[in-house]
Structure formats: C-alpha cells, structure tokens
C-alpha cells in the first residue's frame, strides 16, 4: 500500500505515477474515497461527541425537547456509521489494488522501453544447429511431460535420471553462493494463509493465480517472497538489527492462466517450479545499495556457470505490482535464440512493509518507521536448466555441464 499522506499532499503527481505504473487503476477514485472517508469519520466523531454531551445534560434534567434531540441524533449517528462502514470497505478494496509508486529513474512506457544496462559474456558459437531443451531432454531421457500430465495435468514437469541430480546440484550451488554473499538460509512451509499473501501484496489482486486448499483455508506459495515477508509481519526491529538478509529454496506454484506460446514449452513456463529467493529488510536509505548487492549475488551464479546474460532496467508498465524499481536478469538460450528472464531484483520500498506492519526504531524510544523490503530470484531453476542444457550441448545431443557443478553433488 502507498503512503496516503503523499496522495493527500501531492495528488496530481502521485496519481500520474500510479497511472504510469498501472493504467487500469483508478487513482482519482482512491483520492476521492480517501477524502470522503476522512469527512465521514469527522462527522461520526462530531455526532458521538454531541450525543455524549446530550447524555450529560439528561443526567440533570430530561425534557421532551432533549429526548427529541437525542432520538434524532441517534438516528443520524446510526446512518452515518453505516455510511462510514460501507465507504471503509470500498476504500480498503481499492487501496489494496493500488500499485506501488515508481522511483524517479524508471523509464516511461511498456516492455519495449526496457533499458539494457549490462551485458556479460558472449553468445556461444556452434558448428551445428543447436537444439532446444525439449529436444535435448528427449534425447537424454531427462523429462517425462506425458507422465506429468497423466498424474497431474498439463504444464507440469517430471524430472528423471541426471536431470534430478542437476536439480539438486543447482539447489546446493545456488544456496552456497547466496550464503557466501551474506544471506542466511530459511526453509519455510509451502502452505501459507490469506494474511501472508495479502501482506506480500499478492492478494486480493492476484488471487486467481494461486492454488488454494479450501478445506484448510490455506494456499500453495507462489514464491517464497511471500513467506519471508510474513516471517516479520507485525514486527518492530531495532535499527542495529538491520539489514536482515535471507535466502530460501522452495517449490513455487502458479496457476498461470492464459495461453502458452512456442517459446514457453517444456520447462519455460510451468505451474510448479523450484526457485532460490533472496530477500532483504533494510532501512530506507540503504535500499538502493541492497538492490545492487542482491543483483550482484544473482549475477555471480550465471558468471560462475559461464552463461551469457543481460541486465535490463524495467520500464514503468513492465514493473510488477509491488515494485518501485526492478532489474531483470535475462539469460541467453541458444536453442531458441532468445533471452529469458531468470531473475527479477525488485525494490518494493515500504509497500509490503505497510501492508504487513514491519517497522523499526532508529534509536530506543523513537517513533517507529516502516522498513523497505527487496527481493530477487537467485535463481529460477527451470529456466537456468534450459540455459545450461542449450549452452553446453554437443552435436550428438549430449550435454557437458560445467566442472564447477560436478563438485557439488556426487554422481553428476
């Protein structure tokens, strides 16, 4: 949620930024409802005060006029309280749908205006036509998508043989890398509740994208960012305890409604996938530094694996709902001839902290302030596997993985 004081002090500027972020959001309506809500609260408070004053007078002398005033006042107060309740509900709903405000250095426009700010490595050269990962997977007997469909449904993956070893090798490789960069490991539950999803800003807007377990009023986590945000819900830090840097490995579950294109077959876009996450809670003045830190951490994995990639600063309308500034790391997939995002490193400012009531005190006894939260994939495993398979393929379809991975898990 955004800071309402900013909306009140600079309504035109803030509403313009919100429209830039999400053209479908009605910033004008939020502003009007905020004014209406404050006006109704003042009216209700005034009527309650008048009612209390009449009650004091009635303790001394009760007259017909006083009774009539009290009756009329009670009716008026009851109506205003009902109006207030309705407006509060309407305001809360639209407030929870309000996207975060972008930072000033974000390019305007949609995905086409994303700005490449860094390129690492070069596209690999092949003396043959490189195969895509689906073809390589079939040749090496790494996946069985038909079996996954039989037991679950479409767009799920079943890993076999060496691909399973690669999954666990990459898991340990990424976690070890993240811990070396100062991120403490966390293994959260995969099931989460509504408040966790609301606090991380997934609910109510993206409720249709999350798998639910109705019998227990729980949901499968779409990303461990949700779990790590909820770890410190309603918490007040001392400044000396910040920053908090965490890394978590979970499976992620997303319904991903909509069609799948030719470049999204196989492992590119599936309903269940593994991901290592970076998450930081910090004081506002250190947020930019922390974003660069987690970006460097995620990049170091691709560099160690020798994978060509680029880093893009996302334009306004390509930033996520909760993000104020996002860098995407896009790895080159030679079998498909495209770059695909394997990490988004986002500064969410105080957006999630306000929803989750995560605060800190600069000194003991000081007024609490909202922290800033940041997150990054480090990395999304299926797409990382695709890049490795397609980059390190041989002409006969075999895959010669980097030596650095062979030391992580015996048998790879």
Short mmCIF file of C-alpha atoms in Angstrom, two decimals:
data_model
loop_
_atom_site.label_atom_id
_atom_site.label_comp_id
_atom_site.label_asym_id
_atom_site.label_seq_id
_atom_site.Cartn_x
_atom_site.Cartn_y
_atom_site.Cartn_z
CA UNK A 1 0.00 0.00 0.00
CA UNK A 2 1.20 3.51 -0.75
CA UNK A 3 1.60 6.31 1.79
CA UNK A 4 -1.74 8.15 1.92
CA UNK A 5 -0.03 11.33 3.11
CA UNK A 6 1.79 11.51 -0.22
CA UNK A 7 -1.52 11.10 -2.01
CA UNK A 8 -3.04 13.91 0.03
CA UNK A 9 -0.11 16.31 -0.28
CA UNK A 10 0.64 15.78 -3.99
CA UNK A 11 -2.46 14.16 -5.50
CA UNK A 12 -1.73 15.09 -9.12
CA UNK A 13 1.86 13.88 -9.05
CA UNK A 14 1.10 10.64 -7.23
CA UNK A 15 -1.93 9.80 -9.37
CA UNK A 16 0.15 10.37 -12.52
CA UNK A 17 2.79 7.96 -11.25
CA UNK A 18 0.15 5.36 -10.44
CA UNK A 19 -1.35 5.64 -13.91
CA UNK A 20 2.09 5.23 -15.40
CA UNK A 21 2.51 2.05 -13.36
CA UNK A 22 -0.91 0.56 -13.99
CA UNK A 23 -3.23 2.28 -16.48
CA UNK A 24 -6.18 0.18 -15.29
CA UNK A 25 -6.01 1.56 -11.74
CA UNK A 26 -8.34 4.48 -10.92
CA UNK A 27 -6.15 6.79 -8.83
CA UNK A 28 -8.78 9.52 -8.90
CA UNK A 29 -11.30 7.23 -7.23
CA UNK A 30 -8.84 6.34 -4.48
CA UNK A 31 -8.20 10.03 -3.83
CA UNK A 32 -11.94 10.82 -3.71
CA UNK A 33 -12.72 7.90 -1.39
CA UNK A 34 -9.92 8.93 0.94
CA UNK A 35 -11.40 12.43 1.21
CA UNK A 36 -14.92 11.04 1.68
CA UNK A 37 -13.73 8.61 4.34
CA UNK A 38 -11.95 11.31 6.33
CA UNK A 39 -15.02 13.57 6.10
CA UNK A 40 -17.33 10.79 7.33
CA UNK A 41 -15.01 9.93 10.21
CA UNK A 42 -15.07 13.57 11.31
CA UNK A 43 -18.87 13.66 11.08
CA UNK A 44 -19.22 10.45 13.13
CA UNK A 45 -16.80 11.75 15.78
CA UNK A 46 -18.72 15.03 15.98
CA UNK A 47 -22.09 13.26 16.34
CA UNK A 48 -20.72 10.95 19.03
CA UNK A 49 -19.42 13.94 20.94
CA UNK A 50 -22.81 15.68 20.66
CA UNK A 51 -24.55 12.51 21.83
CA UNK A 52 -22.28 12.34 24.88
CA UNK A 53 -22.98 15.98 25.68
CA UNK A 54 -26.74 15.41 25.49
CA UNK A 55 -26.39 12.39 27.77
CA UNK A 56 -24.64 14.59 30.34
CA UNK A 57 -27.47 17.12 30.16
CA UNK A 58 -30.02 14.34 30.54
CA UNK A 59 -28.45 13.32 33.84
CA UNK A 60 -29.62 16.65 35.26
CA UNK A 61 -32.91 17.37 33.51
CA UNK A 62 -34.89 15.36 30.96
CA UNK A 63 -37.24 17.38 28.78
CA UNK A 64 -39.31 16.42 25.72
CA UNK A 65 -37.06 18.64 23.61
CA UNK A 66 -33.97 16.86 24.90
CA UNK A 67 -35.49 13.45 24.19
CA UNK A 68 -36.34 14.50 20.62
CA UNK A 69 -32.81 15.84 20.07
CA UNK A 70 -31.33 12.60 21.40
CA UNK A 71 -33.59 10.46 19.19
CA UNK A 72 -32.81 12.47 16.05
CA UNK A 73 -29.11 12.49 16.91
CA UNK A 74 -29.08 8.72 17.43
CA UNK A 75 -30.77 8.13 14.07
CA UNK A 76 -28.34 10.45 12.32
CA UNK A 77 -25.36 8.81 14.02
CA UNK A 78 -26.57 5.31 13.10
CA UNK A 79 -26.93 6.31 9.44
CA UNK A 80 -23.50 7.97 9.36
CA UNK A 81 -21.89 4.91 10.98
CA UNK A 82 -23.46 2.69 8.33
CA UNK A 83 -22.22 5.05 5.60
CA UNK A 84 -18.77 5.01 7.17
CA UNK A 85 -18.68 1.21 7.25
CA UNK A 86 -19.61 1.00 3.56
CA UNK A 87 -17.06 3.61 2.49
CA UNK A 88 -14.35 1.96 4.61
CA UNK A 89 -14.97 -1.36 2.86
CA UNK A 90 -14.95 0.27 -0.58
CA UNK A 91 -11.82 2.25 0.25
CA UNK A 92 -9.95 -0.79 1.61
CA UNK A 93 -10.68 -2.78 -1.53
CA UNK A 94 -9.40 -0.13 -3.93
CA UNK A 95 -6.47 0.72 -1.62
CA UNK A 96 -5.31 -2.92 -1.71
CA UNK A 97 -5.47 -2.81 -5.52
CA UNK A 98 -3.31 0.32 -5.67
CA UNK A 99 0.14 -0.43 -7.18
CA UNK A 100 3.38 0.84 -5.71
CA UNK A 101 4.75 4.23 -6.75
CA UNK A 102 7.71 4.11 -9.11
CA UNK A 103 11.05 5.68 -8.33
CA UNK A 104 12.02 8.71 -10.38
CA UNK A 105 14.66 6.98 -12.56
CA UNK A 106 12.26 4.45 -14.11
CA UNK A 107 11.80 4.78 -17.90
CA UNK A 108 8.26 5.50 -19.05
CA UNK A 109 6.43 3.08 -21.29
CA UNK A 110 5.92 -0.66 -21.59
CA UNK A 111 8.23 -3.65 -22.09
CA UNK A 112 9.58 -2.24 -25.35
CA UNK A 113 11.13 0.63 -23.39
CA UNK A 114 13.13 -1.60 -21.02
CA UNK A 115 16.75 -0.43 -20.91
CA UNK A 116 19.65 -2.91 -21.15
CA UNK A 117 22.20 -1.64 -18.62
CA UNK A 118 24.72 -4.50 -18.68
CA UNK A 119 25.80 -7.39 -20.90
CA UNK A 120 28.04 -10.20 -19.65
CA UNK A 121 29.80 -12.74 -21.82
CA UNK A 122 29.11 -13.58 -25.44
CA UNK A 123 26.62 -15.75 -27.26
CA UNK A 124 28.14 -19.21 -27.75
CA UNK A 125 29.11 -20.27 -31.28
CA UNK A 126 28.10 -23.70 -32.58
CA UNK A 127 29.41 -25.60 -35.60
CA UNK A 128 25.95 -27.15 -35.83
CA UNK A 129 22.34 -26.03 -35.40
CA UNK A 130 21.72 -26.05 -31.63
CA UNK A 131 18.73 -27.98 -30.33
CA UNK A 132 16.24 -26.61 -27.83
CA UNK A 133 15.96 -28.08 -24.35
CA UNK A 134 12.82 -30.08 -25.14
CA UNK A 135 14.69 -31.93 -27.90
CA UNK A 136 17.74 -32.38 -25.68
CA UNK A 137 15.59 -33.63 -22.82
CA UNK A 138 14.04 -36.29 -25.06
CA UNK A 139 17.44 -37.41 -26.37
CA UNK A 140 18.87 -37.71 -22.85
CA UNK A 141 15.72 -39.13 -21.24
CA UNK A 142 15.68 -36.27 -18.70
CA UNK A 143 11.98 -35.42 -18.63
CA UNK A 144 8.61 -37.12 -19.00
CA UNK A 145 5.98 -34.44 -19.62
CA UNK A 146 3.39 -37.01 -20.68
CA UNK A 147 3.63 -38.82 -17.33
CA UNK A 148 3.40 -35.49 -15.51
CA UNK A 149 0.22 -34.71 -17.46
CA UNK A 150 -1.28 -38.10 -16.62
CA UNK A 151 -0.66 -37.78 -12.90
CA UNK A 152 -1.35 -34.06 -12.51
CA UNK A 153 -2.26 -32.08 -15.63
CA UNK A 154 -0.74 -30.04 -18.42
CA UNK A 155 2.28 -27.77 -17.92
CA UNK A 156 3.86 -29.76 -15.12
CA UNK A 157 7.28 -31.39 -15.32
CA UNK A 158 8.59 -34.78 -14.25
CA UNK A 159 12.38 -34.95 -13.99
CA UNK A 160 14.31 -38.22 -14.43
CA UNK A 161 17.85 -39.51 -14.11
CA UNK A 162 20.63 -36.96 -14.50
CA UNK A 163 18.16 -34.05 -14.59
CA UNK A 164 17.17 -34.86 -10.98
CA UNK A 165 20.84 -34.80 -9.97
CA UNK A 166 21.18 -31.47 -11.76
CA UNK A 167 18.22 -30.02 -9.87
CA UNK A 168 19.80 -30.81 -6.50
CA UNK A 169 23.27 -29.78 -7.66
CA UNK A 170 21.94 -26.39 -8.73
CA UNK A 171 19.98 -26.07 -5.49
CA UNK A 172 23.11 -26.54 -3.37
CA UNK A 173 25.23 -24.46 -5.73
CA UNK A 174 22.84 -21.50 -5.50
CA UNK A 175 22.27 -21.75 -1.74
CA UNK A 176 26.02 -21.97 -1.09
CA UNK A 177 26.58 -18.96 -3.34
CA UNK A 178 23.87 -16.92 -1.60
CA UNK A 179 25.21 -17.77 1.85
CA UNK A 180 28.70 -16.66 0.78
CA UNK A 181 27.13 -13.33 -0.15
CA UNK A 182 25.74 -12.95 3.37
CA UNK A 183 22.19 -14.29 3.02
CA UNK A 184 21.01 -16.62 5.81
CA UNK A 185 19.15 -19.77 4.74
CA UNK A 186 15.46 -20.26 5.54
CA UNK A 187 13.24 -23.25 4.76
CA UNK A 188 9.61 -22.07 5.15
CA UNK A 189 6.37 -24.05 4.88
CA UNK A 190 4.97 -24.36 1.36
CA UNK A 191 1.43 -23.70 2.63
CA UNK A 192 0.52 -20.14 3.61
CA UNK A 193 -2.56 -18.25 4.79
CA UNK A 194 -4.51 -15.34 3.36
CA UNK A 195 -2.85 -12.70 5.55
CA UNK A 196 0.59 -13.75 4.35
CA UNK A 197 -0.47 -13.32 0.73
CA UNK A 198 -2.21 -10.03 1.44
CA UNK A 199 0.82 -8.68 3.29
CA UNK A 200 3.16 -9.51 0.41
CA UNK A 201 0.65 -7.84 -1.99
CA UNK A 202 -0.36 -11.00 -3.89
CA UNK A 203 -3.91 -10.79 -2.53
CA UNK A 204 -6.50 -9.72 -3.40
CA UNK A 205 -5.32 -8.68 -6.87
CA UNK A 206 -3.65 -11.95 -7.93
CA UNK A 207 -5.88 -14.38 -6.07
CA UNK A 208 -6.85 -16.23 -9.27
CA UNK A 209 -3.19 -17.14 -9.90
CA UNK A 210 -2.69 -19.01 -6.61
CA UNK A 211 -3.58 -22.64 -5.88
CA UNK A 212 -5.87 -22.96 -2.87
CA UNK A 213 -6.57 -25.69 -0.30
CA UNK A 214 -10.14 -24.72 0.70
CA UNK A 215 -10.60 -27.35 3.40
CA UNK A 216 -7.83 -25.76 5.48
CA UNK A 217 -8.17 -22.16 4.25
CA UNK A 218 -4.57 -22.29 3.02
CA UNK A 219 -2.73 -21.70 -0.26
CA UNK A 220 0.35 -23.09 -2.01
CA UNK A 221 3.09 -20.49 -2.06
CA UNK A 222 3.61 -18.78 -5.45
CA UNK A 223 7.06 -17.59 -4.31
CA UNK A 224 8.98 -17.71 -1.03
CA UNK A 225 8.99 -13.90 -1.10
CA UNK A 226 5.50 -14.24 0.43
CA UNK A 227 6.75 -16.50 3.21
CA UNK A 228 9.77 -14.32 4.01
CA UNK A 229 7.65 -11.17 4.17
CA UNK A 230 5.29 -12.87 6.59
CA UNK A 231 8.13 -14.00 8.87
CA UNK A 232 8.30 -10.49 10.29
CA UNK A 233 4.67 -9.40 10.00
CA UNK A 234 3.73 -7.03 12.87
CA UNK A 235 7.38 -6.88 13.95
CA UNK A 236 9.40 -3.87 15.15
CA UNK A 237 13.17 -4.02 14.58
CA UNK A 238 15.89 -2.10 16.34
CA UNK A 239 17.98 -0.26 13.73
CA UNK A 240 21.11 -2.16 14.74
CA UNK A 241 19.38 -5.43 13.77
CA UNK A 242 19.03 -4.30 10.16
CA UNK A 243 19.56 -5.27 7.42
CA UNK A 244 18.11 -8.77 7.55
CA UNK A 245 19.27 -10.78 4.52
CA UNK A 246 17.70 -14.18 3.81
CA UNK A 247 17.71 -16.84 1.11
CA UNK A 248 15.07 -19.54 0.75
CA UNK A 249 14.59 -22.50 -1.53
CA UNK A 250 11.03 -23.62 -2.25
CA UNK A 251 8.90 -25.08 -4.95
CA UNK A 252 6.61 -22.36 -6.29
CA UNK A 253 3.07 -22.98 -7.51
CA UNK A 254 1.29 -20.72 -10.00
CA UNK A 255 -1.85 -21.32 -11.99
CA UNK A 256 -0.59 -19.03 -14.78
CA UNK A 257 -3.92 -18.67 -16.57
CA UNK A 258 -3.69 -18.00 -20.30
CA UNK A 259 -2.13 -19.44 -23.42
CA UNK A 260 1.42 -20.71 -23.79
CA UNK A 261 3.45 -19.66 -26.85
CA UNK A 262 6.01 -21.64 -28.83
CA UNK A 263 8.88 -20.22 -26.73
CA UNK A 264 7.16 -21.28 -23.50
CA UNK A 265 7.02 -25.05 -23.96
CA UNK A 266 8.88 -27.58 -21.87
CA UNK A 267 10.34 -26.00 -18.72
CA UNK A 268 9.95 -22.36 -19.73
CA UNK A 269 6.53 -21.80 -18.15
CA UNK A 270 5.19 -24.45 -15.80
CA UNK A 271 2.80 -24.49 -12.84
CA UNK A 272 5.31 -25.89 -10.33
CA UNK A 273 8.96 -24.88 -10.31
CA UNK A 274 11.88 -24.57 -7.92
CA UNK A 275 13.45 -21.25 -7.08
CA UNK A 276 16.08 -19.83 -4.77
CA UNK A 277 14.99 -16.45 -3.43
CA UNK A 278 16.90 -13.51 -1.94
CA UNK A 279 15.06 -11.25 0.48
CA UNK A 280 16.24 -8.17 2.37
CA UNK A 281 14.67 -5.98 5.05
CA UNK A 282 16.53 -2.70 5.46
CA UNK A 283 16.38 0.95 6.43
CA UNK A 284 15.14 3.11 3.52
CA UNK A 285 18.45 4.91 2.96
CA UNK A 286 20.25 1.63 2.25
CA UNK A 287 17.70 0.14 -0.17
CA UNK A 288 19.49 1.07 -3.40
CA UNK A 289 22.74 -0.42 -2.13
CA UNK A 290 20.93 -3.59 -1.09
CA UNK A 291 19.29 -3.92 -4.50
CA UNK A 292 22.69 -3.72 -6.20
CA UNK A 293 24.02 -6.28 -3.73
CA UNK A 294 21.35 -8.87 -4.47
CA UNK A 295 21.65 -8.23 -8.20
CA UNK A 296 25.39 -8.93 -7.98
CA UNK A 297 24.69 -12.10 -5.98
CA UNK A 298 22.31 -13.43 -8.63
CA UNK A 299 24.66 -12.45 -11.46
CA UNK A 300 27.57 -14.27 -9.83
CA UNK A 301 25.75 -17.59 -10.32
CA UNK A 302 25.45 -17.08 -14.06
CA UNK A 303 29.04 -15.90 -14.29
CA UNK A 304 30.32 -18.95 -12.42
CA UNK A 305 28.34 -21.16 -14.81
CA UNK A 306 29.68 -19.31 -17.85
CA UNK A 307 26.24 -18.30 -19.14
CA UNK A 308 25.78 -15.22 -21.33
CA UNK A 309 23.16 -12.78 -20.00
CA UNK A 310 21.99 -9.18 -19.96
CA UNK A 311 20.55 -6.98 -17.21
CA UNK A 312 17.58 -4.74 -18.03
CA UNK A 313 16.07 -1.87 -16.05
CA UNK A 314 12.33 -2.35 -16.46
CA UNK A 315 10.13 0.41 -17.79
CA UNK A 316 7.15 1.61 -15.78
CA UNK A 317 4.42 -0.63 -17.12
CA UNK A 318 6.63 -3.74 -17.05
CA UNK A 319 7.40 -3.41 -13.34
CA UNK A 320 5.46 -5.70 -11.03
CA UNK A 321 2.57 -4.54 -8.87
CA UNK A 322 4.64 -4.22 -5.66
CA UNK A 323 7.88 -2.97 -7.20
CA UNK A 324 9.15 0.59 -7.30
CA UNK A 325 12.23 -0.40 -9.32
CA UNK A 326 13.15 -3.71 -10.95
CA UNK A 327 16.16 -5.13 -12.77
CA UNK A 328 15.62 -8.30 -14.80
CA UNK A 329 18.47 -10.70 -15.48
CA UNK A 330 17.83 -12.33 -18.85
CA UNK A 331 19.91 -15.37 -19.80
CA UNK A 332 20.61 -16.33 -23.42
CA UNK A 333 19.02 -19.57 -24.61
CA UNK A 334 20.82 -20.56 -27.83
CA UNK A 335 18.48 -23.42 -28.72
CA UNK A 336 15.65 -20.92 -29.04
CA UNK A 337 17.59 -17.80 -29.94
CA UNK A 338 16.01 -15.69 -27.20
CA UNK A 339 16.81 -14.11 -23.85
CA UNK A 340 14.60 -15.27 -20.98
CA UNK A 341 14.27 -13.75 -17.52
CA UNK A 342 15.75 -15.89 -14.75
CA UNK A 343 15.71 -13.23 -12.02
CA UNK A 344 13.85 -10.07 -11.11
CA UNK A 345 15.53 -7.95 -8.45
CA UNK A 346 12.96 -5.54 -7.04
CA UNK A 347 12.96 -2.70 -4.55
CA UNK A 348 9.45 -2.69 -3.07
CA UNK A 349 10.17 0.35 -0.85
CA UNK A 350 7.69 0.44 2.08
CA UNK A 351 4.81 -1.06 0.05
CA UNK A 352 4.87 -4.56 1.57
CA UNK A 353 6.01 -3.27 4.96
CA UNK A 354 2.94 -1.04 5.24
CA UNK A 355 0.63 -3.97 4.43
CA UNK A 356 2.49 -6.28 6.83
CA UNK A 357 3.23 -3.71 9.58
CA UNK A 358 7.01 -4.26 9.55
CA UNK A 359 8.72 -1.34 11.26
CA UNK A 360 11.90 -0.27 13.01
CA UNK A 361 13.14 2.29 15.53
CA UNK A 362 16.22 4.31 14.65
CA UNK A 363 17.03 4.65 18.37
CA UNK A 364 15.35 3.24 21.50
CA UNK A 365 12.14 5.12 22.26
CA UNK A 366 11.96 6.77 18.84
CA UNK A 367 8.83 6.75 16.72
CA UNK A 368 8.56 3.64 14.56
CA UNK A 369 9.18 3.87 10.82
CA UNK A 370 8.42 1.45 8.01
CA UNK A 371 11.27 -0.67 6.69
CA UNK A 372 11.95 -1.23 2.99
CA UNK A 373 11.77 -4.75 1.53
CA UNK A 374 13.62 -6.10 -1.50
CA UNK A 375 13.54 -9.45 -3.27
CA UNK A 376 15.24 -11.25 -6.13
CA UNK A 377 15.19 -14.67 -7.74
CA UNK A 378 18.56 -16.31 -7.33
CA UNK A 379 17.60 -18.09 -9.49
CA UNK A 380 14.51 -19.64 -11.12
CA UNK A 381 15.73 -23.20 -11.64
CA UNK A 382 13.86 -24.49 -14.73
CA UNK A 383 14.98 -21.63 -16.96
CA UNK A 384 18.50 -21.89 -15.58
CA UNK A 385 18.47 -25.58 -16.52
CA UNK A 386 17.27 -24.68 -20.02
CA UNK A 387 20.15 -22.23 -20.48
CA UNK A 388 22.69 -24.79 -19.24
CA UNK A 389 21.35 -27.57 -21.46
CA UNK A 390 21.23 -25.41 -24.59
CA UNK A 391 24.59 -23.70 -23.96
CA UNK A 392 26.57 -26.83 -23.15
CA UNK A 393 25.07 -29.22 -25.70
CA UNK A 394 27.20 -31.26 -28.09
CA UNK A 395 26.44 -32.08 -31.70
CA UNK A 396 25.27 -35.59 -30.77
CA UNK A 397 22.76 -34.13 -28.28
CA UNK A 398 24.77 -34.96 -25.16
CA UNK A 399 25.31 -32.26 -22.52
CA UNK A 400 28.70 -31.49 -20.97
CA UNK A 401 27.93 -29.47 -17.83
CA UNK A 402 30.46 -27.05 -16.29
CA UNK A 403 33.00 -28.69 -13.97
CA UNK A 404 32.00 -26.35 -11.15
CA UNK A 405 28.70 -28.24 -10.79
CA UNK A 406 30.33 -31.67 -10.68
CA UNK A 407 31.91 -30.89 -7.32
CA UNK A 408 28.57 -30.07 -5.67
CA UNK A 409 26.80 -33.43 -5.83
CA UNK A 410 28.43 -36.84 -6.26
CA UNK A 411 27.31 -38.68 -9.37
CA UNK A 412 26.55 -35.75 -11.67
#
